[in-house]
Amino acid sequence: PLSVANVVAGVMPPQDILDMAANTVSSEDPAMRERIQQAQEQLLQQLSRAADQGLLDYVTPEIEVPEQQIPDPEPAPEPDPEPVAANDSELLRQLSARTAYDQPSESLLTDIVNEFAMPQCLDSTVFSMQDWSNGQSFSDQVGMLRANLIGEFDQPDAEKLTALVHLYLRFGFAAEAAFLLHENSDVIPDQHLLLDIAHELNGAPPTPTGPVAKGAGCGGAHEMWYLLDALNGEPVQEPDSILEAFAGYPIEIRTLIGPQLATAFLNRGQTEVAHTVLETVRRADGHITSAIRLAEARVLEENQDHSGAVEIYSDIAGEVDTMAPNAMIELARSLLAQDYAVPEDLLTDLGAAAFSHKGTPLGDELRLWELRIAARVQGLAPTLARISDEMHSGDLDPNQLNTIVLEMFAHAQAADEGALEYANSALEFADLLVDTPDSDPARLKVAQQLLGLGLPEPALDFLAPTLARENPQAREIAARAYLMMYDAEDAQALARELPASVAADILLEAGLQQHDNAAVAAILPDVPPEDPAYNDAAIRAGEWDQVRGDETSAVVAAYLSDSPVETTVQNPQVDAFLSDILAPQKPNLQETRDLLELNRASMEYLRNLLDADQPPDF
């Protein structure tokens, strides 16, 4: 596929390209003719694919059409075809291209044509293993080949060595094949390609500049071997050719590379293709390894069967298996991703596996997942204390530890940890949060919960870096923290930078704290009527006609506005009560506000008493 993103090309119709190729291929050299035809067909396939993707437009070239001549009664002999090299300039004249700067050039077009042809792609036959064994038992073939490795003059026999390497690879003995290749690098043909295959079978990356590393977009067996190491990337455009090549391999090879190939497709979002890969292994009735079962569990997860995937992960994690540590990691990841309950024995298993693989990359990964699970099983404070120790020891990747800290703070709930424990953990380990934009979600979450616990000052400390990045949500939380601290001016300054729908209740509360009734009256139209503070604010601001809904508030508003009580109250008992209480002396506006404030404080006090676990004795 075309990878030069800043090139838009117009290409002559496909049939014209084939006709031109047919007219320029010499019939005197069949081998050359076949090679050129294959190259032209591959070029046409790539051009057609690019046109389907909108990267190319076919155009009709302006070519002078010769006058038609009446043929002689006897056909004249065909002239000798022009050399193949002449086709290059003619093809370039048929191609029109422009860069982002509208500067076409023949060299650029030549690069495009060469890229379409993809000369680095190898034919699938060079990867074929069907002929790398004669059908006899493996041990018999190895013995026969080893007996004839040394030829005349005590020189290694290149043919026998190559056959032995092929045999080792055919049955999956990658380490033995790699040893022979390294020891006889000057003797064995295609040594670099065979060494790349050996590395892939052994779970190691191929040579960065080797043949397999150049297989992106080639299709067939070449791209299949490339995908075994390139587990992440863009979706594969033509997976069918890869599936066909994979199905042609011996069951031993399919069993080894199937999980990696399926994972590569899974990571590209091609779940059905991954499922087909695994089914191709199962249909051959070969040994189903734990690696294949892990890949099948990933397919179940992609298909939303999370319980089925967890069951497979749990089974493998509990077995004496080399893949058990990998299954523990997948189990931990799946449980945390779905927010499932985490069993305590998983924490123990991860710790034991991490100790067994200490000093290896797998051991480090196990320790990181152990920390994630510990946060759910043991709580925030002890896990953060351990992470702090790990950061000082330097054994684990600090970036990975920072990620875990962010995950923990973003997930932890004060209700689950306990208010005191949560607050202490947040205050003690606040310095573990890195000052980057990635930490903002965690900082917002912690600040909100600290605010809910009545700790506005620590909440502001947590928010300081995020607030400096002008985060709107941080402004809102900070404004509410200032309100809780009765700092109405700072709250108003932040609220004025927020949308009116968000800032209304903040400005309302700030106006009430400042006893600025004019400001309250001005902001009242922006406050939703269903807001619990709406009626109270309307009464305190003297906006009696704005009071609505609540019966008691309506009675007070009607009384203070000199409206007849019976016009707003439908309950005679309330009317009589207010008449008895308020008739002797009509209070002024400030006394009414003080009375409402006292009533609110009394109600809050009584509510706290009733909500307490052990109400005090009166």
Coordinates of C-alpha atoms in Angstrom, one line a residue:
P1 CA 0.0 0.0 0.0
L2 CA 1.1 3.6 -0.6
S3 CA 2.8 5.0 2.4
V4 CA 3.9 8.4 1.0
A5 CA 1.1 10.3 2.7
N6 CA 1.8 13.6 0.9
V7 CA 1.5 12.1 -2.6
V8 CA -1.7 12.1 -4.7
A9 CA -1.3 10.2 -7.9
G10 CA -3.4 9.8 -11.0
V11 CA -2.8 6.5 -12.7
M12 CA -3.8 5.2 -16.1
P13 CA -6.6 2.5 -16.0
P14 CA -5.4 -1.0 -15.0
Q15 CA -6.1 -2.6 -18.4
D16 CA -3.9 0.0 -20.1
I17 CA -1.0 -0.9 -17.8
L18 CA -1.3 -4.6 -18.6
D19 CA -1.5 -3.9 -22.3
M20 CA 1.5 -1.7 -22.2
A21 CA 3.4 -4.4 -20.1
A22 CA 2.4 -7.1 -22.7
N23 CA 3.8 -4.9 -25.5
T24 CA 7.1 -4.4 -23.8
V25 CA 8.0 -7.9 -22.5
S26 CA 10.4 -9.8 -24.7
S27 CA 9.3 -13.3 -25.7
E28 CA 12.9 -14.4 -26.2
D29 CA 13.6 -14.8 -22.5
P30 CA 10.7 -16.8 -20.8
A31 CA 12.1 -16.4 -17.3
M32 CA 12.4 -12.7 -17.7
R33 CA 9.0 -12.5 -19.2
E34 CA 7.5 -14.4 -16.3
R35 CA 9.3 -12.2 -13.7
I36 CA 8.1 -9.0 -15.3
Q37 CA 4.6 -10.3 -15.6
Q38 CA 4.6 -11.1 -11.9
A39 CA 5.9 -7.7 -11.1
Q40 CA 3.3 -6.0 -13.3
E41 CA 0.5 -8.0 -11.7
Q42 CA 1.7 -7.1 -8.2
L43 CA 2.0 -3.5 -9.2
L44 CA -1.5 -3.6 -10.6
Q45 CA -2.8 -5.2 -7.4
Q46 CA -1.2 -2.5 -5.2
L47 CA -2.5 0.3 -7.5
S48 CA -6.0 -1.1 -7.4
R49 CA -5.9 -1.4 -3.6
A50 CA -4.7 2.2 -3.3
A51 CA -7.4 3.4 -5.7
D52 CA -10.0 1.6 -3.5
Q53 CA -8.7 3.4 -0.5
G54 CA -9.0 6.8 -2.3
L55 CA -5.2 7.3 -2.6
L56 CA -5.3 7.2 -6.4
D57 CA -7.5 8.3 -9.2
Y58 CA -7.4 6.7 -12.6
V59 CA -7.0 9.2 -15.4
T60 CA -7.1 8.9 -19.2
P61 CA -3.6 10.0 -20.5
E62 CA -3.5 12.3 -23.5
I63 CA -1.8 10.0 -26.1
E64 CA -1.8 10.7 -29.7
V65 CA -3.9 8.0 -31.5
P66 CA -2.2 7.0 -34.9
E67 CA -4.4 7.0 -38.0
Q68 CA -5.9 3.6 -38.8
Q69 CA -4.3 1.9 -41.7
I70 CA -5.8 -0.8 -43.9
P71 CA -3.9 -4.0 -43.3
D72 CA -2.2 -5.8 -46.1
P73 CA -3.9 -9.0 -47.3
E74 CA -1.1 -11.0 -45.7
P75 CA -0.2 -10.0 -42.1
A76 CA 3.2 -8.4 -41.9
P77 CA 5.6 -9.8 -39.4
E78 CA 5.6 -8.2 -36.0
P79 CA 8.5 -5.9 -35.3
D80 CA 11.0 -6.7 -32.6
P81 CA 9.7 -5.5 -29.2
E82 CA 11.5 -2.6 -27.7
P83 CA 13.8 -3.3 -24.7
V84 CA 12.1 -3.6 -21.3
A85 CA 14.0 -0.5 -20.1
A86 CA 12.0 1.6 -22.5
N87 CA 8.9 0.8 -20.5
D88 CA 10.2 2.8 -17.6
S89 CA 10.0 6.2 -19.3
E90 CA 6.8 5.3 -21.0
L91 CA 5.2 4.3 -17.7
L92 CA 6.4 7.4 -16.1
R93 CA 4.8 9.5 -18.8
Q94 CA 1.5 7.7 -18.1
L95 CA 1.7 8.5 -14.4
S96 CA 0.8 12.0 -13.1
A97 CA 1.6 12.9 -9.5
R98 CA 1.9 15.9 -7.4
T99 CA 3.4 16.4 -3.9
A100 CA 1.9 18.6 -1.2
Y101 CA 3.9 21.4 -2.9
D102 CA 2.6 20.5 -6.4
Q103 CA 6.1 19.7 -7.7
P104 CA 6.0 16.5 -9.8
S105 CA 9.2 14.9 -10.8
E106 CA 10.3 11.7 -12.5
S107 CA 12.4 10.6 -9.6
L108 CA 9.5 10.9 -7.2
L109 CA 7.3 8.9 -9.6
T110 CA 10.0 6.2 -9.8
D111 CA 10.0 6.0 -6.0
I112 CA 6.2 5.6 -6.0
V113 CA 6.3 2.8 -8.7
N114 CA 9.1 1.0 -6.8
E115 CA 7.1 1.3 -3.6
F116 CA 4.0 -0.2 -5.3
A117 CA 6.1 -3.1 -6.6
M118 CA 7.4 -3.7 -3.0
P119 CA 10.6 -5.5 -4.1
Q120 CA 11.4 -6.4 -0.5
C121 CA 8.4 -8.8 -0.3
L122 CA 9.4 -12.5 -0.6
D123 CA 7.4 -15.2 -2.3
S124 CA 5.6 -17.5 0.1
T125 CA 7.4 -20.5 -1.3
V126 CA 10.7 -19.5 0.4
F127 CA 8.9 -19.8 3.8
S128 CA 7.2 -23.1 2.9
M129 CA 8.0 -26.0 5.2
Q130 CA 6.1 -28.8 3.4
D131 CA 9.2 -30.1 1.8
W132 CA 11.5 -29.7 4.8
S133 CA 10.8 -33.3 5.9
N134 CA 10.6 -36.6 4.1
G135 CA 7.9 -38.1 6.2
Q136 CA 10.1 -40.3 8.3
S137 CA 10.4 -40.0 12.1
F138 CA 12.3 -36.9 13.3
S139 CA 15.0 -39.0 15.0
D140 CA 15.7 -41.1 11.9
Q141 CA 16.0 -38.0 9.7
V142 CA 18.3 -36.2 12.1
G143 CA 20.6 -39.3 12.4
M144 CA 20.8 -39.7 8.7
L145 CA 21.6 -36.0 8.0
R146 CA 24.1 -35.7 10.9
A147 CA 26.0 -38.8 9.5
N148 CA 26.6 -37.0 6.3
L149 CA 27.3 -33.4 7.3
I150 CA 31.0 -33.5 6.5
G151 CA 31.8 -33.9 2.8
E152 CA 35.0 -34.1 0.8
F153 CA 38.1 -32.6 2.3
D154 CA 36.4 -32.5 5.7
Q155 CA 34.3 -29.5 4.6
P156 CA 30.7 -29.2 5.8
D157 CA 28.2 -30.2 3.2
A158 CA 26.1 -27.1 2.6
E159 CA 23.2 -29.1 1.2
K160 CA 23.1 -31.4 4.2
L161 CA 23.5 -28.5 6.6
T162 CA 20.6 -26.6 5.0
A163 CA 18.5 -29.8 5.1
L164 CA 19.2 -30.3 8.8
V165 CA 18.4 -26.6 9.6
H166 CA 15.2 -27.0 7.7
L167 CA 14.3 -30.2 9.6
Y168 CA 14.9 -28.5 12.9
L169 CA 12.7 -25.6 12.0
R170 CA 10.1 -27.9 10.5
F171 CA 9.6 -29.6 13.9
G172 CA 10.0 -26.4 16.0
F173 CA 13.6 -26.9 17.4
A174 CA 14.5 -23.3 16.9
A175 CA 17.5 -23.2 19.3
E176 CA 19.3 -26.1 17.5
A177 CA 18.6 -24.5 14.1
A178 CA 20.0 -21.1 15.3
F179 CA 23.1 -22.8 16.6
L180 CA 23.8 -24.4 13.3
L181 CA 23.2 -21.2 11.4
H182 CA 25.6 -19.2 13.6
E183 CA 28.3 -21.9 13.3
N184 CA 28.0 -22.1 9.5
S185 CA 27.0 -18.6 8.5
D186 CA 29.1 -18.7 5.3
V187 CA 27.9 -22.1 4.1
I188 CA 24.1 -22.2 4.4
P189 CA 22.1 -20.2 1.7
D190 CA 19.3 -17.9 2.9
Q191 CA 21.1 -17.9 6.3
H192 CA 19.5 -14.5 7.3
L193 CA 16.0 -15.6 6.5
L194 CA 16.3 -19.0 8.3
L195 CA 17.8 -17.3 11.3
D196 CA 14.9 -14.9 11.5
I197 CA 12.5 -17.8 11.4
A198 CA 14.4 -19.5 14.2
H199 CA 14.2 -16.4 16.3
E200 CA 10.5 -16.1 15.8
L201 CA 9.9 -19.8 16.7
N202 CA 12.0 -19.3 19.8
G203 CA 10.0 -16.2 20.9
A204 CA 12.8 -13.8 20.1
P205 CA 12.5 -10.7 17.8
P206 CA 14.0 -11.1 14.3
T207 CA 17.0 -9.2 13.1
P208 CA 15.9 -5.5 12.7
T209 CA 17.3 -5.3 9.2
G210 CA 16.6 -8.9 8.3
P211 CA 14.1 -10.2 5.7
V212 CA 11.2 -10.9 8.1
A213 CA 11.3 -7.4 9.5
K214 CA 10.5 -6.1 6.0
G215 CA 7.2 -8.0 5.6
A216 CA 4.7 -5.3 6.4
G217 CA 2.0 -5.2 3.8
C218 CA 3.4 -8.1 1.8
G219 CA 0.6 -10.5 2.5
G220 CA 1.0 -14.3 2.6
A221 CA 3.7 -16.1 4.6
H222 CA 6.1 -13.1 4.6
E223 CA 3.6 -10.8 6.4
M224 CA 2.6 -13.7 8.7
W225 CA 6.1 -14.1 10.0
Y226 CA 6.4 -10.3 10.3
L227 CA 3.3 -10.2 12.5
L228 CA 4.7 -12.6 15.0
D229 CA 6.9 -9.8 16.3
A230 CA 4.9 -6.8 15.3
L231 CA 2.0 -7.5 17.7
N232 CA 0.7 -3.9 17.5
G233 CA -0.1 -1.8 14.5
E234 CA -2.7 -0.9 12.0
P235 CA -5.2 -3.5 10.9
V236 CA -4.0 -5.9 8.2
Q237 CA -5.6 -5.1 4.8
E238 CA -5.6 -8.6 3.4
P239 CA -5.7 -11.2 6.2
D240 CA -7.0 -14.0 3.9
S241 CA -3.7 -14.6 2.3
I242 CA -2.1 -14.8 5.7
L243 CA -4.7 -17.3 7.0
E244 CA -4.2 -19.4 3.8
A245 CA -0.4 -19.5 4.4
F246 CA -0.8 -20.3 8.1
A247 CA -3.2 -23.2 7.3
G248 CA -0.5 -24.7 5.1
Y249 CA 2.1 -25.1 7.9
P250 CA 2.7 -28.3 9.9
I251 CA 0.7 -28.6 13.1
E252 CA 3.9 -28.3 15.2
I253 CA 4.5 -24.9 13.7
R254 CA 0.9 -23.7 13.9
T255 CA 0.9 -24.7 17.6
L256 CA 4.0 -22.6 18.3
I257 CA 3.2 -19.5 16.3
G258 CA -0.7 -19.6 16.5
P259 CA -1.0 -17.7 19.8
Q260 CA 1.3 -14.9 18.7
L261 CA -0.4 -14.5 15.4
A262 CA -3.8 -14.5 17.0
T263 CA -2.6 -11.9 19.5
A264 CA -1.3 -9.7 16.7
F265 CA -4.8 -9.7 15.1
L266 CA -6.5 -9.2 18.4
N267 CA -4.4 -6.1 19.1
R268 CA -5.4 -4.7 15.8
G269 CA -9.1 -5.2 16.5
Q270 CA -9.5 -8.1 14.1
T271 CA -11.1 -10.5 16.5
E272 CA -12.7 -12.8 13.9
V273 CA -9.4 -13.3 12.1
A274 CA -7.8 -14.2 15.4
H275 CA -10.5 -16.7 16.1
T276 CA -10.0 -18.3 12.7
V277 CA -6.2 -18.6 13.5
L278 CA -7.0 -20.5 16.7
E279 CA -9.6 -22.6 15.1
T280 CA -7.1 -23.6 12.4
V281 CA -4.9 -25.0 15.2
R282 CA -7.7 -26.8 17.0
R283 CA -9.1 -28.4 13.8
A284 CA -5.8 -30.2 13.3
D285 CA -6.2 -32.2 16.5
G286 CA -2.8 -31.2 17.8
H287 CA -1.8 -30.5 21.3
I288 CA -3.6 -27.5 22.7
T289 CA -1.0 -25.6 24.7
S290 CA -1.6 -23.1 27.5
A291 CA -0.5 -20.3 25.2
I292 CA -3.3 -21.2 22.8
R293 CA -5.8 -21.3 25.6
L294 CA -4.7 -17.9 26.8
A295 CA -5.2 -16.5 23.3
E296 CA -8.7 -18.1 23.2
A297 CA -9.5 -16.4 26.5
R298 CA -8.5 -13.0 24.9
V299 CA -10.9 -13.8 22.1
L300 CA -13.7 -14.5 24.6
E301 CA -12.9 -11.1 26.3
E302 CA -13.2 -9.3 23.0
N303 CA -16.6 -11.0 22.5
Q304 CA -17.7 -9.7 25.9
D305 CA -17.6 -13.2 27.5
H306 CA -15.6 -12.0 30.5
S307 CA -16.6 -14.8 32.9
G308 CA -15.5 -17.4 30.4
A309 CA -12.1 -15.7 30.0
V310 CA -11.6 -15.4 33.8
E311 CA -12.4 -19.1 34.1
I312 CA -9.6 -20.0 31.6
Y313 CA -7.1 -17.6 33.2
S314 CA -7.9 -19.0 36.7
D315 CA -7.5 -22.6 35.5
I316 CA -4.1 -22.0 33.9
A317 CA -2.9 -19.9 36.9
G318 CA -3.7 -22.8 39.2
E319 CA -1.7 -25.3 37.2
V320 CA 1.9 -26.3 37.3
D321 CA 2.6 -24.7 33.9
T322 CA 5.3 -22.5 32.4
M323 CA 2.4 -20.2 31.3
A324 CA 0.9 -19.9 34.8
P325 CA 2.6 -16.6 35.6
N326 CA 1.3 -15.1 32.3
A327 CA -2.2 -16.4 33.2
M328 CA -1.9 -14.7 36.6
I329 CA -1.1 -11.4 34.9
E330 CA -4.0 -11.8 32.4
L331 CA -6.4 -12.7 35.3
A332 CA -5.3 -9.7 37.3
R333 CA -5.8 -7.4 34.2
S334 CA -9.2 -8.8 33.4
L335 CA -10.5 -8.6 37.0
L336 CA -9.4 -5.0 37.4
A337 CA -10.7 -4.0 34.0
Q338 CA -14.1 -5.3 34.8
D339 CA -13.9 -4.1 38.4
Y340 CA -14.6 -7.6 39.6
A341 CA -13.9 -8.8 43.2
V342 CA -10.3 -9.8 43.5
P343 CA -9.5 -13.0 45.5
E344 CA -6.8 -12.7 48.1
D345 CA -5.0 -15.9 46.9
L346 CA -4.2 -14.1 43.6
L347 CA -2.1 -11.6 45.6
T348 CA -0.2 -14.5 47.2
D349 CA 0.3 -16.3 43.8
L350 CA 1.6 -13.2 42.1
G351 CA 4.0 -12.6 45.0
A352 CA 5.3 -16.2 44.8
A353 CA 5.7 -16.1 41.0
A354 CA 7.4 -12.7 41.2
F355 CA 9.9 -14.2 43.7
S356 CA 10.5 -17.2 41.4
H357 CA 11.2 -15.0 38.4
K358 CA 13.2 -12.3 40.3
G359 CA 15.6 -10.4 38.2
T360 CA 13.8 -11.1 34.9
P361 CA 11.5 -8.9 32.9
L362 CA 8.6 -11.3 33.7
G363 CA 9.5 -11.0 37.4
D364 CA 9.3 -7.2 37.2
E365 CA 5.9 -7.4 35.5
L366 CA 4.6 -9.8 38.1
R367 CA 5.7 -7.4 40.9
L368 CA 3.9 -4.5 39.2
W369 CA 0.6 -6.5 38.9
E370 CA 1.1 -7.6 42.5
L371 CA 1.0 -4.0 43.6
R372 CA -2.2 -3.3 41.6
I373 CA -3.9 -6.3 43.2
A374 CA -2.5 -5.3 46.7
A375 CA -4.3 -1.9 46.4
R376 CA -7.6 -3.8 46.0
V377 CA -7.0 -6.4 48.7
Q378 CA -4.9 -4.6 51.3
G379 CA -6.0 -1.0 50.8
L380 CA -4.5 2.3 49.8
A381 CA -2.2 3.1 52.6
P382 CA 0.0 0.0 52.8
T383 CA 0.3 -0.3 49.0
L384 CA 1.3 3.3 48.6
A385 CA 3.9 2.8 51.4
R386 CA 5.3 -0.2 49.5
I387 CA 5.4 1.8 46.2
S388 CA 7.3 4.6 48.0
D389 CA 9.9 2.0 49.1
E390 CA 10.1 0.6 45.5
M391 CA 10.7 4.0 44.1
H392 CA 13.6 4.6 46.5
S393 CA 15.1 1.1 45.7
G394 CA 15.1 1.7 42.0
D395 CA 14.4 -1.9 41.1
L396 CA 11.3 -1.3 39.1
D397 CA 10.6 1.1 36.3
P398 CA 9.6 4.5 37.9
N399 CA 7.2 5.3 35.1
Q400 CA 5.3 2.1 35.7
L401 CA 5.1 2.8 39.4
N402 CA 3.8 6.3 38.6
T403 CA 1.1 4.8 36.4
I404 CA 0.0 2.5 39.2
V405 CA -0.1 5.4 41.7
L406 CA -2.4 7.3 39.3
E407 CA -4.6 4.2 38.8
M408 CA -4.9 3.8 42.6
F409 CA -5.9 7.4 43.3
A410 CA -8.3 7.5 40.4
H411 CA -10.1 4.3 41.6
A412 CA -10.0 4.6 45.4
Q413 CA -13.2 5.6 47.2
A414 CA -13.2 7.2 50.6
A415 CA -16.3 5.2 51.5
D416 CA -14.4 1.9 50.9
E417 CA -11.2 2.9 52.5
G418 CA -12.7 4.7 55.5
A419 CA -12.8 8.5 55.7
L420 CA -9.8 8.8 58.1
E421 CA -7.7 6.2 56.3
Y422 CA -8.4 7.8 53.0
A423 CA -7.6 11.3 54.1
N424 CA -4.4 10.2 55.8
S425 CA -3.2 8.2 52.7
A426 CA -3.9 11.1 50.4
L427 CA -2.1 13.6 52.6
E428 CA 0.9 11.4 53.4
F429 CA 1.6 10.2 49.9
A430 CA 0.5 13.2 47.8
D431 CA 4.1 13.6 46.7
L432 CA 3.9 10.3 44.8
L433 CA 1.6 11.9 42.2
V434 CA 3.7 13.3 39.3
D435 CA 3.1 16.8 38.1
T436 CA 2.0 16.0 34.6
P437 CA -1.3 16.4 32.7
D438 CA -1.7 12.6 33.1
S439 CA -2.2 13.1 36.8
D440 CA -5.1 15.5 36.4
P441 CA -7.9 12.8 36.5
A442 CA -6.5 11.4 39.7
R443 CA -6.0 14.8 41.3
L444 CA -9.6 15.8 40.5
K445 CA -10.9 12.6 42.0
V446 CA -8.9 13.0 45.2
A447 CA -9.8 16.7 45.6
Q448 CA -13.5 15.9 45.2
Q449 CA -13.4 13.3 47.9
L450 CA -11.4 15.4 50.2
L451 CA -13.9 18.2 49.7
G452 CA -16.7 15.7 50.6
L453 CA -14.8 14.9 53.8
G454 CA -14.8 18.6 54.7
L455 CA -11.1 19.2 54.0
P456 CA -11.0 22.1 51.5
E457 CA -7.4 23.1 52.1
P458 CA -5.9 19.7 51.3
A459 CA -8.2 19.6 48.3
L460 CA -6.8 22.9 47.1
D461 CA -3.2 21.6 47.6
F462 CA -4.0 18.5 45.4
L463 CA -5.6 20.7 42.8
A464 CA -2.8 23.3 42.5
P465 CA -0.9 21.7 39.5
T466 CA -4.1 21.0 37.7
L467 CA -5.5 24.5 38.4
A468 CA -2.3 26.0 37.0
R469 CA -3.1 24.1 33.7
E470 CA -6.4 26.0 33.6
N471 CA -8.5 22.9 33.9
P472 CA -12.2 23.9 34.0
Q473 CA -13.2 21.1 36.3
A474 CA -10.4 22.0 38.7
R475 CA -11.7 25.6 38.7
E476 CA -15.1 24.4 39.8
I477 CA -13.8 22.2 42.6
A478 CA -11.5 25.0 43.8
A479 CA -14.3 27.5 43.8
R480 CA -16.4 25.1 46.0
A481 CA -13.4 24.6 48.3
Y482 CA -13.2 28.4 48.7
L483 CA -16.9 28.5 49.5
M484 CA -16.3 25.9 52.2
M485 CA -13.6 28.1 53.6
Y486 CA -15.9 31.2 53.5
D487 CA -13.6 32.8 51.0
A488 CA -16.4 34.2 48.8
E489 CA -14.2 36.5 46.7
D490 CA -11.8 33.8 45.5
A491 CA -14.8 31.6 44.8
Q492 CA -16.5 34.3 42.7
A493 CA -13.2 35.0 40.8
L494 CA -13.0 31.3 39.7
A495 CA -16.7 30.9 39.1
R496 CA -16.8 33.9 36.6
E497 CA -14.5 31.9 34.4
L498 CA -16.9 28.9 34.2
P499 CA -20.0 28.5 32.1
A500 CA -23.1 30.2 33.5
S501 CA -24.9 26.9 34.1
V502 CA -22.0 25.6 36.3
A503 CA -21.2 28.9 38.0
A504 CA -24.8 29.9 39.0
D505 CA -25.0 28.0 42.3
I506 CA -21.4 29.0 43.2
L507 CA -22.1 32.7 42.7
L508 CA -25.4 32.3 44.6
E509 CA -23.7 30.8 47.6
A510 CA -20.9 33.4 47.5
G511 CA -23.5 36.2 47.4
L512 CA -25.3 34.7 50.4
Q513 CA -22.1 34.5 52.3
Q514 CA -21.4 38.1 51.6
H515 CA -25.0 39.1 52.4
D516 CA -25.1 40.7 49.0
N517 CA -28.8 40.4 48.3
A518 CA -28.6 42.4 45.1
A519 CA -26.0 39.9 43.7
V520 CA -28.2 37.0 44.8
A521 CA -31.2 38.5 43.1
A522 CA -29.2 39.1 39.9
I523 CA -28.0 35.5 39.7
L524 CA -31.3 34.0 40.7
P525 CA -32.7 33.6 37.2
D526 CA -29.7 31.4 36.2
V527 CA -30.3 29.0 39.2
P528 CA -32.5 26.0 38.3
P529 CA -35.7 26.1 40.2
E530 CA -35.2 22.5 41.4
D531 CA -32.0 23.5 43.2
P532 CA -32.5 22.9 46.9
A533 CA -31.1 26.4 47.7
Y534 CA -33.4 28.2 45.2
N535 CA -36.3 29.0 47.5
D536 CA -34.1 29.9 50.5
A537 CA -32.1 32.3 48.3
A538 CA -35.2 33.8 46.8
I539 CA -36.6 34.5 50.3
R540 CA -33.3 35.9 51.6
A541 CA -32.9 38.1 48.5
G542 CA -36.5 39.5 49.0
E543 CA -37.6 38.0 45.7
W544 CA -40.9 36.7 47.2
D545 CA -42.7 36.2 43.9
Q546 CA -39.9 33.8 42.7
V547 CA -40.5 31.3 45.5
R548 CA -42.2 28.1 44.3
G549 CA -42.9 24.5 45.1
D550 CA -42.4 24.1 48.8
E551 CA -45.5 24.9 50.9
T552 CA -43.8 26.3 53.9
S553 CA -41.5 28.6 51.9
A554 CA -44.5 29.8 49.9
V555 CA -46.3 30.7 53.2
V556 CA -43.3 32.7 54.5
A557 CA -42.9 34.4 51.1
A558 CA -46.6 35.3 51.0
Y559 CA -46.6 36.7 54.5
L560 CA -43.5 38.8 53.9
S561 CA -44.8 40.1 50.6
D562 CA -48.1 41.2 52.2
S563 CA -50.0 38.8 50.0
P564 CA -52.9 37.0 51.5
V565 CA -51.8 33.7 52.9
E566 CA -54.8 31.9 51.6
T567 CA -53.8 32.7 48.0
T568 CA -50.6 30.6 48.2
V569 CA -51.4 28.1 51.0
Q570 CA -53.9 25.3 50.7
N571 CA -53.4 23.9 54.2
P572 CA -55.6 25.6 56.8
Q573 CA -53.4 24.3 59.7
V574 CA -50.3 26.0 58.4
D575 CA -52.3 29.2 57.8
A576 CA -53.6 29.2 61.3
F577 CA -50.2 28.4 62.8
L578 CA -48.5 31.2 61.0
S579 CA -51.3 33.6 61.9
D580 CA -51.0 32.8 65.6
I581 CA -47.2 33.1 65.6
L582 CA -46.8 36.1 63.4
A583 CA -49.9 38.1 64.0
P584 CA -48.8 40.0 67.1
Q585 CA -45.7 41.4 65.5
K586 CA -44.7 41.5 61.9
P587 CA -40.9 40.9 61.7
N588 CA -38.7 42.9 59.4
L589 CA -36.7 41.5 56.5
Q590 CA -33.4 41.0 58.5
E591 CA -35.1 39.3 61.3
T592 CA -36.7 36.9 58.9
R593 CA -33.4 36.1 57.3
D594 CA -31.8 35.4 60.8
L595 CA -34.8 33.2 61.6
L596 CA -34.3 31.2 58.4
E597 CA -30.6 30.8 59.1
L598 CA -31.3 29.6 62.6
N599 CA -33.8 27.1 61.4
R600 CA -31.4 25.7 58.9
A601 CA -28.7 25.3 61.4
S602 CA -31.1 23.6 63.8
M603 CA -32.3 21.2 61.1
E604 CA -28.7 20.3 60.2
Y605 CA -27.9 19.7 63.9
L606 CA -30.9 17.4 64.3
R607 CA -30.2 15.6 61.1
N608 CA -26.7 14.8 62.2
L609 CA -27.9 13.5 65.5
L610 CA -30.5 11.2 63.8
D611 CA -27.9 9.9 61.3
A612 CA -25.4 9.1 64.1
D613 CA -24.9 5.4 65.0
Q614 CA -25.4 6.2 68.8
P615 CA -27.7 9.2 69.4
P616 CA -26.9 11.0 72.6
D617 CA -29.3 10.7 75.6
F618 CA -31.4 13.8 76.2

